Coordinates of C-alpha atoms in Angstrom, one line a residue:
X1 CA -12.2 -12.4 -13.6
X2 CA -13.9 -14.8 -11.2
X3 CA -17.5 -14.3 -10.2
X4 CA -18.4 -13.3 -6.7
X5 CA -19.1 -15.8 -4.0
X6 CA -18.8 -15.6 -0.3
X7 CA -16.5 -17.9 1.5
X8 CA -15.1 -18.4 5.0
X9 CA -12.4 -15.8 4.5
X10 CA -14.4 -12.8 3.2
X11 CA -17.8 -11.5 2.3
X12 CA -17.8 -8.3 0.1
X13 CA -20.4 -6.7 -2.0
X14 CA -21.8 -8.9 -4.8
X15 CA -22.5 -5.7 -6.7
X16 CA -18.7 -5.4 -7.4
X17 CA -19.1 -8.3 -9.8
X18 CA -22.3 -7.4 -11.7
X19 CA -21.7 -7.4 -15.5
X20 CA -22.7 -3.7 -15.5
X21 CA -19.8 -3.0 -13.2
X22 CA -17.1 -5.3 -14.6
X23 CA -17.6 -4.5 -18.2
X24 CA -16.1 -1.1 -17.4
X25 CA -12.8 -2.7 -16.4
X26 CA -9.8 -2.9 -18.7
X27 CA -7.5 -5.0 -16.6
X28 CA -4.3 -6.1 -18.3
X29 CA -3.1 -9.7 -18.0
X30 CA -0.4 -10.4 -15.5
X31 CA -0.6 -7.1 -13.5
X32 CA 2.6 -6.7 -11.5
X33 CA 3.5 -5.0 -8.2
X34 CA 6.6 -2.8 -8.1
X35 CA 7.4 -2.2 -4.5
X36 CA 9.4 0.9 -3.6
X37 CA 9.7 0.6 0.1
X38 CA 13.5 0.4 0.0
X39 CA 13.6 3.8 -1.8
X40 CA 10.4 5.8 -1.5
X41 CA 9.5 4.2 1.8
X42 CA 12.8 5.2 3.3
X43 CA 12.1 8.8 2.2
X44 CA 9.7 8.8 5.2
X45 CA 11.1 11.6 7.4
X46 CA 13.3 10.1 10.1
X47 CA 13.3 6.6 8.6
X48 CA 16.7 4.9 7.9
X49 CA 17.2 1.3 6.9
X50 CA 20.7 -0.1 7.1
X51 CA 22.1 -2.6 4.5
X52 CA 21.2 -5.7 6.4
X53 CA 17.6 -4.5 7.0
X54 CA 17.2 -3.7 3.3
X55 CA 18.4 -7.1 2.3
X56 CA 16.0 -8.7 4.8
X57 CA 13.1 -6.6 3.6
X58 CA 13.9 -7.6 0.0
X59 CA 13.8 -11.3 1.0
X60 CA 10.5 -10.8 2.7
X61 CA 9.1 -8.9 -0.3
X62 CA 10.0 -11.8 -2.5
X63 CA 8.3 -14.2 -0.1
X64 CA 5.1 -12.2 -0.4
X65 CA 5.3 -12.6 -4.2
X66 CA 6.1 -9.1 -5.3
X67 CA 7.3 -9.2 -8.9
X68 CA 9.6 -6.2 -8.8
X69 CA 11.7 -4.7 -6.0
X70 CA 13.0 -1.1 -6.2
X71 CA 16.1 -1.7 -4.2
X72 CA 17.2 1.9 -3.8
X73 CA 18.9 4.8 -5.4
X74 CA 22.6 4.1 -6.1
X75 CA 23.6 7.8 -5.9
X76 CA 22.5 8.2 -2.3
X77 CA 25.5 6.3 -0.7
X78 CA 28.0 3.6 -1.0
X79 CA 25.9 1.5 1.5
X80 CA 22.9 1.9 -0.7
X81 CA 24.8 0.7 -3.7
X82 CA 26.2 -2.3 -1.7
X83 CA 22.6 -3.2 -0.6
X84 CA 21.3 -3.0 -4.1
X85 CA 24.1 -5.2 -5.4
X86 CA 23.7 -7.8 -2.7
X87 CA 19.9 -7.9 -3.2
X88 CA 20.5 -8.5 -6.8
X89 CA 22.9 -11.4 -6.1
X90 CA 20.4 -13.2 -4.0
X91 CA 18.3 -14.2 -7.0
X92 CA 15.1 -13.9 -5.1
X93 CA 12.8 -14.5 -8.0
X94 CA 11.7 -10.8 -8.0
X95 CA 13.2 -8.5 -10.6
X96 CA 15.5 -5.9 -9.0
X97 CA 15.3 -2.2 -10.1
X98 CA 17.0 1.0 -9.1
X99 CA 15.8 4.6 -9.1
X100 CA 17.9 7.1 -10.9
X101 CA 18.1 10.7 -12.0
X102 CA 18.3 11.4 -15.7
X103 CA 22.1 11.4 -15.4
X104 CA 24.7 9.1 -17.0
X105 CA 26.6 8.4 -13.8
X106 CA 23.4 7.2 -12.0
X107 CA 22.7 4.8 -14.9
X108 CA 26.3 3.5 -14.9
X109 CA 26.1 2.9 -11.2
X110 CA 22.9 1.0 -11.6
X111 CA 24.4 -1.2 -14.3
X112 CA 27.4 -1.9 -11.9
X113 CA 25.0 -3.0 -9.2
X114 CA 23.6 -5.6 -11.6
X115 CA 19.9 -4.5 -11.6
X116 CA 17.5 -5.5 -14.4
X117 CA 15.8 -2.2 -14.7
X118 CA 15.8 1.5 -13.8
X119 CA 13.2 4.0 -13.0
X120 CA 14.4 7.3 -14.6
X121 CA 12.9 10.4 -12.9
X122 CA 12.5 13.6 -14.7
X123 CA 10.3 16.5 -13.5
X124 CA 7.2 17.4 -15.6
X125 CA 4.8 19.0 -13.2
X126 CA 4.3 22.7 -14.1
X127 CA 4.9 23.9 -10.5
X128 CA 8.1 21.9 -10.4
X129 CA 9.4 23.2 -13.7
X130 CA 8.4 26.9 -13.1
X131 CA 9.0 27.3 -9.4
X132 CA 11.6 24.7 -8.5
X133 CA 13.8 23.9 -11.5
X134 CA 13.3 26.9 -13.7
X135 CA 13.3 24.5 -16.7
X136 CA 11.7 24.9 -20.1
X137 CA 10.0 21.8 -21.5
X138 CA 12.8 21.4 -24.2
X139 CA 15.3 20.7 -21.3
X140 CA 13.0 18.0 -20.0
X141 CA 12.9 16.4 -23.5
X142 CA 16.7 16.7 -23.9
X143 CA 17.4 15.1 -20.6
X144 CA 14.8 12.4 -21.1
X145 CA 16.1 11.3 -24.5
X146 CA 19.7 11.2 -23.2
X147 CA 18.9 9.1 -20.2
X148 CA 16.6 6.7 -22.0
X149 CA 19.2 6.1 -24.8
X150 CA 21.9 5.5 -22.2
X151 CA 19.7 3.1 -20.2
X152 CA 18.9 1.1 -23.4
X153 CA 22.6 1.0 -24.4
X154 CA 23.3 -0.5 -21.0
X155 CA 20.7 -3.2 -21.6
X156 CA 18.4 -2.0 -18.7
X157 CA 14.6 -2.3 -18.7
X158 CA 13.7 1.4 -18.8
X159 CA 10.7 3.0 -17.0
X160 CA 10.3 6.6 -17.9
X161 CA 9.1 8.3 -14.8
X162 CA 8.0 11.9 -15.4
X163 CA 7.2 12.8 -11.9
X164 CA 4.4 15.2 -10.8
X165 CA 2.7 14.0 -14.0
X166 CA -0.8 14.9 -12.7
X167 CA 0.2 18.6 -12.4
X168 CA 1.8 18.8 -15.9
X169 CA 0.7 21.1 -18.6
X170 CA -1.1 18.8 -20.9
X171 CA 0.4 20.2 -24.1
X172 CA 3.9 20.0 -22.6
X173 CA 3.3 16.4 -21.4
X174 CA 2.1 15.3 -24.8
X175 CA 5.0 17.0 -26.5
X176 CA 7.5 15.1 -24.2
X177 CA 5.8 11.8 -24.9
X178 CA 5.8 12.4 -28.6
X179 CA 9.5 13.3 -28.7
X180 CA 10.8 10.4 -26.7
X181 CA 8.7 8.0 -28.8
X182 CA 10.3 9.4 -31.9
X183 CA 13.8 9.3 -30.6
X184 CA 14.1 6.5 -28.1
X185 CA 11.0 4.8 -26.7
X186 CA 11.4 3.4 -23.1
X187 CA 9.9 0.2 -22.1
X188 CA 7.1 1.7 -20.0
X189 CA 5.8 5.0 -18.8
X190 CA 5.1 6.0 -15.3
X191 CA 1.9 7.9 -14.4
X192 CA 3.1 9.7 -11.3
X193 CA 0.7 11.4 -8.9
X194 CA 3.6 12.8 -6.8
X195 CA 1.5 15.2 -4.8
X196 CA -1.6 12.9 -4.6
X197 CA -3.6 15.7 -6.1
X198 CA -5.6 13.8 -8.8
X199 CA -9.0 12.1 -8.5
X200 CA -9.7 8.6 -9.8
X201 CA -11.5 9.8 -12.9
X202 CA -8.4 11.9 -13.8
X203 CA -6.1 8.9 -13.3
X204 CA -8.3 6.8 -15.6
X205 CA -8.2 9.5 -18.2
X206 CA -4.5 10.0 -18.0
X207 CA -3.8 6.2 -18.1
X208 CA -5.7 6.0 -21.4
X209 CA -4.1 9.2 -22.7
X210 CA -0.5 7.8 -22.2
X211 CA -1.5 4.5 -23.8
X212 CA -3.0 6.2 -26.8
X213 CA 0.1 8.4 -27.4
X214 CA 2.8 5.8 -26.7
X215 CA 1.2 2.3 -27.0
X216 CA 3.4 1.4 -24.1
X217 CA 2.6 -0.2 -20.8
X218 CA 1.7 2.3 -18.1
X219 CA 2.9 2.1 -14.5
X220 CA 0.9 3.9 -11.7
X221 CA 2.7 5.6 -8.8
X222 CA 0.4 7.4 -6.3
X223 CA 0.7 9.3 -3.1
X224 CA -1.9 9.7 -0.4
X225 CA -2.1 13.4 0.2
X226 CA -5.9 13.4 -0.2
X227 CA -6.5 9.9 0.9
X228 CA -6.8 8.6 -2.6
X229 CA -3.6 6.6 -3.2
X230 CA -5.3 3.2 -3.3
X231 CA -8.4 4.5 -5.2
X232 CA -6.2 6.2 -7.8
X233 CA -3.9 3.1 -8.2
X234 CA -7.0 0.9 -8.7
X235 CA -8.4 3.4 -11.2
X236 CA -5.3 3.1 -13.2
X237 CA -5.3 -0.7 -13.2
X238 CA -9.0 -0.9 -14.2
X239 CA -8.1 1.5 -17.1
X240 CA -5.3 -0.6 -18.5
X241 CA -2.2 0.1 -16.4
X242 CA 0.1 -2.9 -16.1
X243 CA 2.2 -2.2 -13.0
X244 CA 1.3 -0.7 -9.6
X245 CA 3.9 0.9 -7.4
X246 CA 3.5 0.4 -3.6
X247 CA 5.3 0.8 -0.3
X248 CA 4.7 -1.5 2.8
X249 CA 2.5 0.2 5.3
X250 CA 1.9 3.1 2.9
X251 CA 5.3 4.5 3.9
X252 CA 6.7 7.5 2.1
X253 CA 7.0 11.3 2.0
X254 CA 4.3 13.4 3.6
X255 CA 1.2 11.2 3.7
X256 CA 2.9 8.2 2.1
X257 CA 2.5 6.0 -1.0
X258 CA 0.0 3.4 -2.0
X259 CA 0.0 0.6 0.5
X260 CA 1.3 -2.8 -0.6
X261 CA -1.0 -4.9 1.6
X262 CA -4.1 -2.8 0.6
X263 CA -3.4 -3.4 -3.1
X264 CA -2.9 -7.1 -2.6
X265 CA -6.1 -7.5 -0.7
X266 CA -8.1 -5.3 -3.0
X267 CA -7.1 -7.0 -6.2
X268 CA -7.9 -10.5 -4.9
X269 CA -11.0 -9.8 -2.9
X270 CA -12.7 -6.7 -4.2
X271 CA -12.0 -7.4 -7.9
X272 CA -11.7 -11.2 -7.9
X273 CA -8.4 -11.3 -9.7
X274 CA -6.4 -14.5 -9.5
X275 CA -3.2 -13.6 -7.7
X276 CA -0.6 -15.6 -5.8
X277 CA 0.5 -13.1 -3.2
X278 CA 0.9 -14.4 0.3
X279 CA -1.4 -12.3 2.5
X280 CA -0.1 -13.6 5.9
X281 CA 3.5 -12.9 4.8
X282 CA 2.5 -9.4 3.9
X283 CA 1.1 -8.9 7.4
X284 CA 4.4 -10.2 8.8
X285 CA 6.3 -7.9 6.6
X286 CA 4.2 -5.0 7.8
X287 CA 5.0 -5.8 11.4
X288 CA 8.7 -6.2 10.6
X289 CA 8.9 -2.8 8.9
X290 CA 7.1 -1.1 11.8
X291 CA 9.7 -2.7 14.1
X292 CA 12.9 -1.7 12.3
X293 CA 11.8 1.7 11.2
X294 CA 9.8 2.9 14.2
X295 CA 7.2 4.1 11.7
X296 CA 4.0 3.3 13.7
X297 CA 0.8 2.4 11.9
X298 CA -2.6 3.8 12.9
X299 CA -4.4 1.2 15.0
X300 CA -7.2 1.3 12.4
X301 CA -5.0 1.2 9.3
X302 CA -6.8 -1.0 6.6
X303 CA -5.7 -4.6 6.5
X304 CA -2.8 -4.5 8.9
X305 CA -3.9 -2.1 11.7
X306 CA -3.7 -3.9 15.1
X307 CA -7.1 -2.6 16.1
X308 CA -9.0 -3.5 12.9
X309 CA -10.8 -6.5 14.5
X310 CA -11.3 -5.0 17.9
X311 CA -14.8 -4.1 18.9
X312 CA -16.2 -2.3 21.9
X313 CA -19.8 -1.8 21.0
X314 CA -22.1 -4.3 22.6
X315 CA -24.2 -4.8 19.5
X316 CA -23.0 -7.9 17.8
X317 CA -20.5 -8.9 20.6
X318 CA -21.7 -12.5 20.5
X319 CA -21.3 -12.7 16.7
X320 CA -17.8 -11.2 16.8
X321 CA -16.3 -14.5 17.9
X322 CA -18.7 -17.0 16.4
X323 CA -19.6 -15.5 13.0
X324 CA -17.0 -12.8 12.3
X325 CA -18.2 -12.1 8.7
X326 CA -21.4 -10.7 10.2
X327 CA -19.2 -8.0 11.7
X328 CA -16.3 -7.7 9.1
X329 CA -15.8 -8.0 5.4
X330 CA -12.6 -10.0 6.1
X331 CA -12.3 -12.9 8.4
X332 CA -9.4 -12.0 10.8
X333 CA -8.1 -15.6 10.4
X334 CA -7.5 -14.8 6.7
X335 CA -4.8 -12.4 7.9
X336 CA -3.5 -14.7 10.6
X337 CA -5.3 -12.5 13.3
X338 CA -8.1 -13.0 15.8
X339 CA -11.1 -10.8 16.7
X340 CA -11.0 -9.1 20.0
X341 CA -13.8 -8.0 22.3
X342 CA -12.9 -5.1 24.6
X343 CA -15.0 -3.4 27.4
X344 CA -15.8 0.2 27.9
X345 CA -18.5 2.9 27.8
X346 CA -20.1 1.4 24.7
X347 CA -20.4 -2.2 26.0
X348 CA -23.7 -4.0 26.3
X349 CA -25.1 -7.1 28.0
X350 CA -23.8 -9.3 25.1
X351 CA -20.3 -8.1 25.9
X352 CA -20.7 -9.0 29.5
X353 CA -22.0 -12.4 28.5
X354 CA -19.0 -13.1 26.2
X355 CA -16.4 -11.9 28.8
X356 CA -18.0 -13.9 31.6
X357 CA -18.2 -16.9 29.4
X358 CA -14.5 -16.6 28.6
X359 CA -13.8 -16.7 32.3
X360 CA -16.2 -19.6 33.0
X361 CA -18.3 -17.4 35.4
X362 CA -22.1 -17.5 35.6
X363 CA -24.1 -14.6 37.0
X364 CA -27.8 -14.0 37.0
X365 CA -29.4 -11.3 34.9
X366 CA -29.4 -8.8 37.7
X367 CA -25.7 -9.1 38.5
X368 CA -24.9 -8.9 34.8
X369 CA -26.8 -5.6 34.6
X370 CA -25.1 -4.2 37.6
X371 CA -21.7 -5.3 36.3
X372 CA -22.5 -3.7 32.9
X373 CA -23.3 -0.4 34.7
X374 CA -20.0 -0.6 36.5
X375 CA -18.1 -1.2 33.3
X376 CA -19.8 1.6 31.4
X377 CA -19.2 4.0 34.4
X378 CA -15.5 3.0 34.7
X379 CA -15.0 3.5 30.9
X380 CA -16.6 6.9 31.0
X381 CA -14.7 8.1 34.1
X382 CA -11.3 6.8 32.8
X383 CA -12.0 7.9 29.2
X384 CA -10.6 4.7 27.9
X385 CA -11.1 0.9 27.7
X386 CA -11.5 -1.2 30.8
X387 CA -8.7 -3.8 31.0
X388 CA -9.3 -7.4 31.7
X389 CA -7.6 -7.0 35.1
X390 CA -9.9 -4.1 35.9
X391 CA -12.9 -6.1 34.8
X392 CA -11.9 -8.9 37.1
X393 CA -11.8 -6.5 40.0
X394 CA -15.4 -5.4 39.2
X395 CA -16.5 -9.0 38.9
X396 CA -15.3 -9.7 42.4
X397 CA -17.9 -7.4 43.8
X398 CA -20.6 -9.7 42.6
X399 CA -18.9 -13.1 42.6
X400 CA -19.6 -13.9 46.3
X401 CA -22.6 -11.6 46.7

């Protein structure tokens, strides 16, 4: 892990890198990203991606540097199977996985699609078993062993994915892990916070618990129901997880999954890990997914929100353009973006100075104060920002006065 130092692209807390902080981390070497946008992301209500869009998305994920692409669920449709197979044939450099139920036909379809690995889902959460499936834990064990054995017979890298892990009965969960390790160990174990209901300390505990029972790599898959998807994913990685599951723009069911672009930036900048992900390509991919899915991001979404580097407040308006790291932890240029000063109720004289300077207009201090009052009044009355066109109309009042 590199030591902290500020640079032209970011300035984050130096306390992140104190020995007293970093000695608590148990990062594995060669952490990998497993992106599930083409499966879990498409489960966002109302989102549909056609074959050519999935193929293009996979190409762009590979350009970002994502190590593993979950290309879909073969059982969903023939078009999904075709998309998975075509993505696999492209030899993008990223490993291609599919998502399957613990059923032989799903595994055979995956093998026919040519994927390298499978994510085998089996319910383990107590509410799932008791209220939805009406299963006893022995059925979970039976189905798990059957599916893992078949996947290994087919030569597939096998991720055992006991979903709703964080709501499992601990004794049941440990029994399942013990039994599959006796009979047919998978290649890795998923820690799945399906309902986003765990806290980071819990995720850290469960990551270490799984590793202590199985000795296998742990993969973290989180959802954002309580706004903790990123924090929980990082908690798992700092506790020894090897793979983090993501979706572009945090897409997914309900409140979504852990966001690809947030993970990339956090690992490199907040933790100082040496990574080779292309940040600007990730931003471009974010915009592409928004376009083809109609899934609109919040303007202030971390990393990729279009309003992240927009400032209305007059305080620091002059620094915004000249020394952006005084106002942001990330330099907008690092993401291929530019800071933007807007006008409204919260503007100040510094805002007026910057805007007039951009237009090459000089006013005396009295005119600037009057113009500022007009801007603040307009913003308050319209209950929104004042556009550049509206600002120019206000400027005209004083230009020839």
